[in-house]
Amino acid sequence: AQSVTQLGSHVSVSEGALVLLRCNYSSSVPPYLFWYVQYPNQGLQLLLKYTSAATLVKGINGFEAEFKKSETSFHLTKPSAHMSDAAEYFCAVTYGGATNKLIFGTGTLLAVQP
Amino acid sequence: GAVVSQHPSWVICKSGTSVKIECRSLDFQATTMFWYRQFPKQSLMLMATSNEGSKATYEQGVEKDKFLINHASLTLSTLTVTSAHPEDSSFYICSAAGQEGEQYFGPGTRLTVT
């Protein structure tokens, strides 16, 4: 069965430090991968997506993620954390087509310390 | 682009009454929409897939007679929680499917049943 694993339910970084949020997937077919961010009491906002084009994907707010097939990973990074980055981040996968369901990871809560 | 709205953003109702939540894609046509439920500090739980002009597909364990879904047009899907009870209190989020498997999420509706 397809699944997504997010290592670390809570990650804390200092303002200005590197942000690294981990996501691994299991798949027997090429996946489409996504990162979403959720602020308290709000819906999810799409940060970036991988759909079999370039393996390094740049998203909004300075985030990027690299698809590594050999590691079945799609980790999210940002060179320098900002206080406004504090939120819940979800990795998700779908296996093609606009009608396919998204499978979400359990989420990682990012805290940014001043 | 790709904006999804939900109405209402929050609602309080008495036990036994029904509540309707609207989900609209504002700047694109969405053949497929999804309804999720999210409990505090947890990931999203897919309730059902809503296809324009046809019956919704419910996930296992979701009562279709309790959570009525109607997708009457390419820009509107509604979720009606019938005979609501306190255990139905939750954060309900809808999404609309994009062209490449991504989903665009509404801001969510906080339902409190007293």
XYZ file of N, CA and C in Angstrom:
684
model
N 0.844 -1.191 0.000
C 0.000 0.000 0.000
C 0.875 1.235 0.000
N 0.357 2.277 -0.676
C 1.118 3.514 -0.702
C 1.052 4.199 0.651
N 2.140 4.833 1.045
C 2.151 5.527 2.326
C 3.173 6.648 2.301
N 3.034 7.530 3.252
C 3.960 8.640 3.413
C 4.379 8.689 4.870
N 5.659 8.824 5.114
C 6.185 8.906 6.473
C 6.915 10.216 6.662
N 6.512 10.945 7.674
C 7.208 12.171 8.038
C 7.937 11.916 9.352
N 9.244 11.943 9.297
C 10.051 11.715 10.496
C 10.122 12.985 11.319
N 9.731 12.864 12.568
C 9.760 14.044 13.433
C 8.431 14.756 13.428
N 7.643 14.559 14.473
C 6.357 15.255 14.550
C 6.552 16.706 14.976
N 7.688 16.980 15.642
C 8.013 18.340 16.055
C 9.462 18.626 15.687
N 9.667 19.754 15.053
C 11.010 20.212 14.726
C 11.138 21.659 15.192
N 12.234 21.946 15.880
C 12.476 23.299 16.360
C 13.803 23.804 15.815
N 13.783 24.989 15.250
C 15.006 25.591 14.728
C 15.087 27.033 15.213
N 16.255 27.588 15.151
C 16.438 28.995 15.484
C 16.190 29.842 14.244
N 15.739 31.041 14.448
C 15.544 31.958 13.330
C 16.865 32.132 12.590
N 16.803 31.987 11.258
C 18.003 32.092 10.447
C 18.686 30.761 10.175
N 18.299 29.723 10.875
C 18.907 28.401 10.688
C 18.237 27.655 9.545
N 18.914 26.594 9.116
C 18.381 25.740 8.053
C 17.150 24.977 8.555
N 16.149 24.905 7.694
C 14.984 24.084 7.973
C 15.062 22.823 7.124
N 14.904 21.673 7.758
C 14.874 20.400 7.046
C 13.733 19.573 7.607
N 12.732 19.323 6.784
C 11.606 18.492 7.180
C 11.609 17.259 6.275
N 11.567 16.097 6.911
C 11.777 14.855 6.166
C 10.467 14.193 5.744
N 10.510 13.627 4.543
C 9.357 12.909 4.010
C 9.856 11.742 3.179
N 9.369 10.557 3.489
C 9.661 9.374 2.692
C 8.350 8.750 2.249
N 8.350 8.166 1.071
C 7.141 7.568 0.548
C 7.421 6.129 0.149
N 6.374 5.373 0.063
C 6.492 4.018 -0.473
C 5.629 3.956 -1.716
N 6.197 3.427 -2.778
C 5.467 3.409 -4.038
C 6.073 2.421 -4.999
N 5.225 1.779 -5.762
C 5.708 0.884 -6.804
C 5.571 1.531 -8.182
N 4.975 2.723 -8.203
C 4.817 3.476 -9.454
C 5.273 4.902 -9.197
N 5.622 5.621 -10.255
C 6.074 7.005 -10.051
C 5.015 7.839 -9.360
N 5.399 8.494 -8.285
C 4.407 9.286 -7.547
C 4.427 10.752 -7.962
N 3.364 11.431 -7.606
C 3.375 12.887 -7.573
C 3.455 13.249 -6.084
N 4.311 14.184 -5.750
C 4.552 14.512 -4.348
C 4.295 15.986 -4.089
N 3.821 16.269 -2.900
C 3.443 17.636 -2.546
C 3.849 17.943 -1.108
N 4.107 19.218 -0.876
C 4.225 19.729 0.478
C 3.189 20.831 0.663
N 2.496 20.724 1.791
C 1.503 21.725 2.151
C 1.867 22.313 3.508
N 1.443 23.552 3.741
C 1.621 24.195 5.039
C 0.244 24.579 5.573
N 0.095 24.410 6.887
C -1.167 24.781 7.527
C -0.885 25.657 8.736
N -1.456 26.847 8.723
C -1.390 27.736 9.882
C -2.603 27.449 10.759
N -2.542 27.784 12.041
C -3.636 27.454 12.963
C -4.999 27.908 12.459
N -5.947 26.998 12.534
C -7.342 27.269 12.171
C -7.514 27.711 10.723
N -6.632 27.236 9.875
C -6.750 27.551 8.460
C -6.660 26.276 7.632
N -6.984 26.414 6.347
C -6.833 25.288 5.442
C -5.375 25.092 5.073
N -5.131 24.216 4.117
C -3.765 23.924 3.697
C -3.399 24.740 2.464
N -2.163 25.196 2.445
C -1.665 25.958 1.303
C -0.575 25.153 0.608
N -0.676 25.043 -0.688
C 0.316 24.283 -1.449
C 1.637 25.042 -1.485
N 2.699 24.394 -0.994
C 4.037 24.991 -1.020
C 4.750 24.692 -2.333
N 4.726 23.420 -2.714
C 5.390 22.995 -3.939
C 4.917 21.601 -4.319
N 5.234 21.221 -5.571
C 4.814 19.907 -6.050
C 5.859 19.328 -6.988
N 5.995 18.033 -6.968
C 6.848 17.286 -7.894
C 5.938 16.415 -8.754
N 6.048 16.605 -10.079
C 5.195 15.820 -10.980
C 6.003 15.230 -12.116
N 7.188 14.718 -11.799
C 8.070 13.986 -12.717
C 8.832 14.876 -13.688
N 8.920 16.141 -13.407
C 9.772 17.018 -14.218
C 11.120 17.156 -13.481
N 11.551 18.335 -13.182
C 12.814 18.532 -12.484
C 12.754 17.933 -11.080
N 13.836 17.306 -10.664
C 13.846 16.661 -9.353
C 14.003 17.654 -8.215
N 14.572 18.819 -8.495
C 14.657 19.877 -7.482
C 13.528 20.860 -7.764
N 12.661 20.957 -6.813
C 11.469 21.779 -7.006
C 11.528 22.985 -6.082
N 11.301 24.138 -6.648
C 11.258 25.359 -5.833
C 9.817 25.758 -5.620
N 9.526 26.166 -4.385
C 8.166 26.544 -4.067
C 8.074 27.969 -3.566
N 6.992 28.241 -2.891
C 6.790 29.584 -2.377
C 7.516 29.774 -1.051
N 7.670 31.034 -0.662
C 8.254 31.385 0.641
C 9.687 30.869 0.826
N 10.404 30.634 -0.261
C 11.797 30.224 -0.175
C 12.022 28.743 0.078
N 10.975 27.946 0.085
C 11.110 26.516 0.292
C 11.456 25.791 -1.005
N 12.154 24.683 -0.860
C 12.403 23.802 -1.979
C 12.476 22.365 -1.498
N 12.318 21.439 -2.425
C 12.371 20.021 -2.067
C 13.013 19.275 -3.220
N 13.712 18.194 -2.879
C 14.388 17.396 -3.898
C 13.835 15.984 -3.897
N 13.410 15.555 -5.052
C 12.920 14.185 -5.220
C 14.114 13.269 -5.450
N 14.268 12.278 -4.550
C 15.356 11.306 -4.697
C 14.739 9.925 -4.778
N 14.700 9.414 -5.997
C 14.047 8.123 -6.215
C 14.765 7.002 -5.476
N 16.097 7.046 -5.479
C 16.869 5.974 -4.853
C 16.636 5.905 -3.349
N 16.277 7.033 -2.761
C 16.021 7.088 -1.324
C 14.528 7.157 -1.018
N 13.712 7.156 -2.014
C 12.248 7.366 -1.893
C 11.959 8.500 -0.924
N 12.631 9.627 -1.167
C 12.480 10.764 -0.260
C 12.097 12.021 -1.021
N 11.522 12.936 -0.276
C 11.128 14.241 -0.825
C 11.197 15.237 0.322
N 12.390 15.472 0.825
C 12.578 16.337 1.992
C 12.422 17.809 1.631
N 11.866 18.546 2.548
C 11.613 19.984 2.366
C 12.699 20.777 3.079
N 13.243 21.765 2.404
C 14.291 22.580 3.022
C 14.052 24.064 2.772
N 14.648 24.845 3.670
C 14.689 26.288 3.498
C 15.982 26.756 4.141
N 16.795 27.529 3.440
C 18.124 27.879 3.953
C 18.100 28.655 5.277
N 17.113 29.524 5.430
C 17.102 30.406 6.588
C 15.671 30.556 7.107
N 15.433 30.033 8.296
C 14.089 30.058 8.867
C 13.684 31.459 9.293
N 12.406 31.726 9.109
C 11.827 32.986 9.559
C 10.733 32.662 10.558
N 10.477 33.595 11.458
C 9.451 33.363 12.473
C 8.111 33.000 11.848
N 7.823 33.579 10.699
C 6.536 33.326 10.046
C 6.435 31.922 9.450
N 7.543 31.170 9.471
C 7.512 29.791 8.959
C 6.937 28.816 9.978
N 6.737 29.255 11.204
C 6.202 28.381 12.238
C 4.782 27.960 11.854
N 4.598 26.655 11.665
C 3.312 26.130 11.185
C 3.408 24.615 11.156
N 2.330 23.980 10.714
C 2.313 22.533 10.515
C 2.561 22.262 9.040
N 3.423 21.304 8.756
C 3.756 20.975 7.370
C 3.372 19.536 7.081
N 2.705 19.344 5.954
C 2.258 18.016 5.560
C 2.862 17.638 4.212
N 3.401 16.445 4.160
C 3.845 15.857 2.909
C 2.704 14.983 2.395
N 2.495 14.954 1.089
C 1.399 14.159 0.544
C 1.816 13.566 -0.791
N 1.194 12.454 -1.149
C 1.509 11.765 -2.393
C 0.221 11.349 -3.085
N 0.245 11.390 -4.400
C -0.835 10.821 -5.190
C -0.193 10.110 -6.367
N -0.925 9.214 -6.952
C -0.323 8.380 -7.992
C -0.889 8.675 -9.364
N -1.070 9.959 -9.606
C -1.393 10.392 -10.964
C -2.859 10.696 -11.165
N -3.142 11.741 -11.927
C -4.522 12.057 -12.252
C -5.141 13.005 -11.264
N -5.956 13.892 -11.765
C -6.552 14.900 -10.897
C -7.590 14.304 -9.985
N -8.058 13.100 -10.250
C -9.118 12.554 -9.415
C -8.582 11.617 -8.343
N -7.278 11.400 -8.329
C -6.737 10.476 -7.341
C -6.652 11.123 -5.972
N -6.783 10.290 -4.951
C -6.757 10.782 -3.587
C -5.339 11.111 -3.165
N -5.235 12.103 -2.304
C -3.958 12.422 -1.690
C -3.796 11.562 -0.446
N -2.606 11.052 -0.260
C -2.274 10.352 0.973
C -1.345 11.264 1.751
N -1.764 11.626 2.948
C -1.012 12.586 3.742
C -0.117 11.896 4.763
N 0.997 12.539 5.043
C 1.779 12.155 6.200
C 1.109 12.692 7.448
N 1.684 12.367 8.579
C 1.084 12.748 9.851
C 1.393 14.188 10.249
N 2.250 14.839 9.481
C 2.523 16.241 9.740
C 3.735 16.464 10.633
N 4.369 17.607 10.420
C 5.486 18.043 11.263
C 5.235 19.473 11.694
N 5.218 19.668 12.988
C 5.024 21.008 13.528
C 6.376 21.689 13.647
N 6.541 22.767 12.917
C 7.798 23.507 12.934
C 7.695 24.690 13.884
N 8.596 24.735 14.826
C 8.705 25.874 15.734
C 9.973 26.638 15.385
N 9.897 27.952 15.380
C 11.053 28.788 15.094
C 11.330 29.653 16.311
N 12.509 29.457 16.869
C 12.894 30.183 18.084
C 13.625 31.470 17.726
N 13.351 32.540 18.447
C 14.025 33.820 18.144
C 15.501 33.789 18.510
N -4.469 32.456 -8.752
C -5.500 31.513 -9.155
C -5.661 30.392 -8.166
N -6.564 29.439 -8.476
C -6.806 28.248 -7.677
C -7.238 28.584 -6.258
N -8.263 29.397 -6.161
C -8.778 29.777 -4.855
C -10.050 28.992 -4.559
N -10.093 28.458 -3.354
C -11.252 27.702 -2.893
C -11.794 28.372 -1.636
N -13.084 28.594 -1.611
C -13.687 29.216 -0.434
C -14.613 28.230 0.253
N -14.830 28.454 1.540
C -15.767 27.664 2.313
C -16.656 28.598 3.101
N -17.895 28.181 3.250
C -18.826 28.983 4.025
C -19.773 28.071 4.776
N -19.993 28.281 6.068
C -19.393 29.339 6.879
C -17.990 28.955 7.357
N -17.281 29.895 7.928
C -15.964 29.592 8.477
C -16.095 28.942 9.850
N -17.168 29.264 10.552
C -17.443 28.583 11.813
C -18.944 28.580 12.037
N -19.393 27.549 12.720
C -20.816 27.425 13.000
C -21.017 26.667 14.310
N -21.977 27.146 15.072
C -22.385 26.471 16.300
C -23.829 26.057 16.117
N -24.127 24.796 16.384
C -25.502 24.345 16.235
C -25.878 23.453 17.414
N -27.164 23.270 17.566
C -27.650 22.426 18.657
C -27.727 20.980 18.203
N -27.563 20.087 19.134
C -27.611 18.663 18.849
C -28.955 18.311 18.216
N -28.892 17.528 17.135
C -30.108 17.112 16.446
C -30.437 17.922 15.210
N -29.806 19.063 15.059
C -30.055 19.895 13.883
C -29.066 19.532 12.776
N -29.328 20.058 11.574
C -28.454 19.800 10.422
C -27.707 21.066 10.032
N -26.537 20.878 9.509
C -25.689 22.005 9.119
C -25.151 21.765 7.716
N -25.228 22.786 6.880
C -24.705 22.681 5.516
C -23.459 23.539 5.373
N -22.423 22.958 4.790
C -21.172 23.668 4.533
C -20.963 23.714 3.020
N -20.653 24.892 2.527
C -20.442 25.064 1.086
C -18.961 25.171 0.759
N -18.590 24.598 -0.354
C -17.216 24.673 -0.849
C -17.274 25.123 -2.305
N -16.594 26.224 -2.594
C -16.642 26.776 -3.952
C -15.236 26.964 -4.512
N -15.048 26.575 -5.770
C -13.816 26.912 -6.479
C -14.105 28.228 -7.202
N -13.333 29.265 -6.873
C -13.684 30.612 -7.310
C -13.183 30.964 -8.711
N -12.076 30.391 -9.131
C -11.497 30.825 -10.402
C -11.159 29.661 -11.326
N -11.694 28.490 -11.029
C -11.490 27.358 -11.920
C -12.621 26.357 -11.725
N -12.776 25.490 -12.689
C -13.818 24.481 -12.599
C -13.230 23.201 -12.012
N -13.921 22.657 -11.050
C -13.429 21.488 -10.339
C -14.373 20.320 -10.553
N -13.941 19.382 -11.387
C -14.744 18.191 -11.595
C -14.806 17.355 -10.321
N -13.703 17.392 -9.592
C -13.604 16.582 -8.389
C -13.262 17.446 -7.189
N -14.004 17.255 -6.127
C -13.713 17.917 -4.859
C -13.638 16.859 -3.780
N -12.974 17.200 -2.704
C -12.789 16.269 -1.602
C -13.241 16.924 -0.301
N -13.714 16.101 0.616
C -14.072 16.588 1.945
C -13.238 15.844 2.989
N -12.645 16.636 3.882
C -11.796 16.094 4.931
C -12.323 16.531 6.293
N -11.900 15.767 7.277
C -12.166 16.121 8.653
C -10.815 16.117 9.368
N -10.615 17.084 10.220
C -9.347 17.160 10.935
C -9.598 17.349 12.421
N -9.045 16.439 13.212
C -9.118 16.559 14.663
C -7.897 17.330 15.154
N -7.981 17.923 16.343
C -6.871 18.746 16.837
C -5.543 18.014 16.801
N -4.554 18.676 16.268
C -3.184 18.184 16.233
C -3.046 16.872 15.452
N -3.905 16.659 14.505
C -3.832 15.456 13.683
C -3.842 15.818 12.206
N -3.554 14.821 11.423
C -3.563 15.019 9.978
C -5.003 15.021 9.471
N -5.149 15.210 8.181
C -6.484 15.242 7.588
C -6.983 13.829 7.330
N -8.259 13.618 7.584
C -8.880 12.335 7.308
C -9.867 12.527 6.163
N -9.618 11.852 5.065
C -10.509 11.972 3.916
C -11.849 11.329 4.234
N -12.906 12.093 4.018
C -14.252 11.571 4.260
C -14.859 11.042 2.960
N -14.743 11.826 1.902
C -15.407 11.442 0.671
C -14.849 12.219 -0.507
N -15.028 11.629 -1.674
C -14.666 12.265 -2.941
C -15.948 12.641 -3.646
N -16.025 13.889 -4.056
C -17.243 14.422 -4.655
C -17.008 14.693 -6.133
N -17.764 14.039 -6.982
C -17.638 14.227 -8.426
C -18.868 14.929 -8.970
N -18.642 15.941 -9.768
C -19.739 16.732 -10.328
C -20.702 15.853 -11.115
N -21.957 15.933 -10.768
C -22.997 15.219 -11.494
C -23.159 13.754 -11.131
N -22.429 13.286 -10.145
C -22.590 11.883 -9.755
C -22.534 11.759 -8.234
N -22.791 10.549 -7.763
C -22.797 10.341 -6.312
C -21.374 10.390 -5.758
N -21.297 10.849 -4.525
C -19.995 10.911 -3.869
C -19.523 9.512 -3.493
N -18.221 9.377 -3.426
C -17.603 8.125 -2.979
C -17.104 8.323 -1.569
N -17.641 7.545 -0.645
C -17.304 7.718 0.767
C -16.193 6.760 1.179
N -15.370 7.215 2.100
C -14.329 6.360 2.655
C -14.949 5.396 3.658
N -14.234 4.326 3.865
C -14.722 3.314 4.797
C -14.909 3.920 6.174
N -16.052 3.619 6.771
C -16.337 4.107 8.116
C -17.057 5.440 8.158
N -17.225 6.083 7.026
C -17.940 7.357 6.991
C -19.397 7.100 6.620
N -20.308 7.562 7.465
C -21.723 7.311 7.229
C -22.274 8.233 6.152
N -22.641 7.676 5.028
C -23.117 8.489 3.917
C -24.458 9.139 4.204
N -25.269 8.529 5.066
C -26.562 9.124 5.392
C -26.433 10.252 6.399
N -25.300 10.297 7.073
C -25.083 11.347 8.044
C -24.377 12.538 7.396
N -23.459 12.248 6.519
C -22.684 13.295 5.845
C -23.088 13.296 4.364
N -24.082 14.109 4.066
C -24.614 14.163 2.708
C -23.795 15.118 1.853
N -23.354 14.634 0.706
C -22.533 15.451 -0.180
C -23.243 15.613 -1.515
N -23.270 16.857 -1.987
C -23.877 17.176 -3.278
C -22.912 18.028 -4.073
N -22.688 17.640 -5.305
C -21.750 18.380 -6.178
C -22.511 18.728 -7.445
N -23.347 19.747 -7.321
C -24.307 20.058 -8.377
C -23.715 20.824 -9.548
N -22.582 21.462 -9.346
C -21.984 22.217 -10.445
C -20.468 22.082 -10.382
N -19.794 22.606 -11.378
C -18.337 22.485 -11.446
C -17.620 23.412 -10.472
N -18.385 24.238 -9.763
C -17.746 25.154 -8.824
C -18.295 25.044 -7.415
N -19.219 24.135 -7.166
C -19.842 24.073 -5.845
C -20.073 22.643 -5.397
N -19.599 22.350 -4.189
C -19.912 21.092 -3.519
C -20.382 21.447 -2.121
N -21.370 20.710 -1.626
C -21.863 20.974 -0.275
C -21.802 19.709 0.567
N -21.524 19.915 1.838
C -21.524 18.844 2.834
C -22.582 19.197 3.864
N -23.537 18.316 4.055
C -24.558 18.521 5.080
C -24.379 17.488 6.172
N -24.165 17.973 7.373
C -24.073 17.090 8.535
C -25.483 16.998 9.111
N -26.093 15.841 8.988
C -27.472 15.678 9.411
C -27.544 15.189 10.858
N -28.561 15.659 11.570
C -28.766 15.270 12.965
C -27.426 15.294 13.716
N -26.843 16.456 13.745
C -25.504 16.589 14.320
C -25.499 16.279 15.816
N -24.406 15.705 16.269
C -24.196 15.409 17.679
C -22.843 15.954 18.096
N -22.604 16.103 19.375
C -21.328 16.681 19.830
C -20.097 15.992 19.256
N -20.172 14.699 19.019
C -19.004 13.991 18.464
C -18.719 14.372 17.012
N -19.657 15.077 16.379
C -19.422 15.561 15.013
C -18.658 16.881 15.014
N -18.480 17.460 16.188
C -17.706 18.705 16.277
C -16.302 18.461 15.760
N -15.878 19.305 14.841
C -14.579 19.091 14.211
C -14.283 20.246 13.264
N -13.137 20.161 12.627
C -12.737 21.107 11.587
C -12.909 20.392 10.257
N -13.775 20.910 9.405
C -14.048 20.291 8.116
C -13.394 21.136 7.016
N -12.643 20.465 6.163
C -11.923 21.158 5.095
C -12.268 20.525 3.758
N -12.509 21.348 2.759
C -12.745 20.825 1.418
C -11.556 21.176 0.531
N -11.461 20.479 -0.574
C -10.427 20.798 -1.550
C -10.967 20.539 -2.948
N -10.320 21.156 -3.913
C -10.672 20.957 -5.317
C -9.456 20.430 -6.051
N -9.663 19.474 -6.921
C -8.548 18.846 -7.632
C -8.020 19.742 -8.741
N -6.685 19.821 -8.836
C -6.036 20.566 -9.901
C -5.691 19.661 -11.063
N -4.908 20.182 -11.986
C -4.605 19.458 -13.222
C -3.552 18.373 -13.061
N -2.702 18.510 -12.040
C -1.574 17.589 -11.900
C -1.626 16.828 -10.580
N -2.816 16.468 -10.164
C -2.938 15.659 -8.954
C -2.929 16.465 -7.676
N -2.578 17.769 -7.775
C -2.582 18.564 -6.547
C -4.018 18.916 -6.162
N -4.187 19.314 -4.914
C -5.487 19.768 -4.455
C -5.332 21.154 -3.864
N -6.347 21.951 -4.070
C -6.383 23.306 -3.524
C -7.442 23.332 -2.425
N -7.010 23.765 -1.253
C -7.854 23.628 -0.070
C -8.586 24.913 0.278
N -9.785 24.713 0.811
C -10.510 25.822 1.382
C -9.956 26.150 2.759
N -10.429 27.240 3.356
C -9.916 27.675 4.664
C -10.460 26.879 5.838
N -11.427 25.998 5.580
C -11.955 25.172 6.660
C -13.180 25.764 7.330
N -13.951 24.877 7.944
C -15.142 25.257 8.711
C -15.078 24.587 10.074
N -15.130 25.401 11.108
C -15.119 24.865 12.471
C -16.550 24.637 12.900
N -16.921 23.387 13.120
C -18.277 23.040 13.558
C -18.249 22.666 15.038
N -19.099 23.322 15.796
C -19.271 22.980 17.213
C -20.733 22.635 17.443
N -20.964 21.434 17.947
C -22.327 20.985 18.219
C -22.532 20.960 19.728
N -23.530 21.687 20.199
C -23.746 21.787 21.652
C -24.898 20.898 22.103
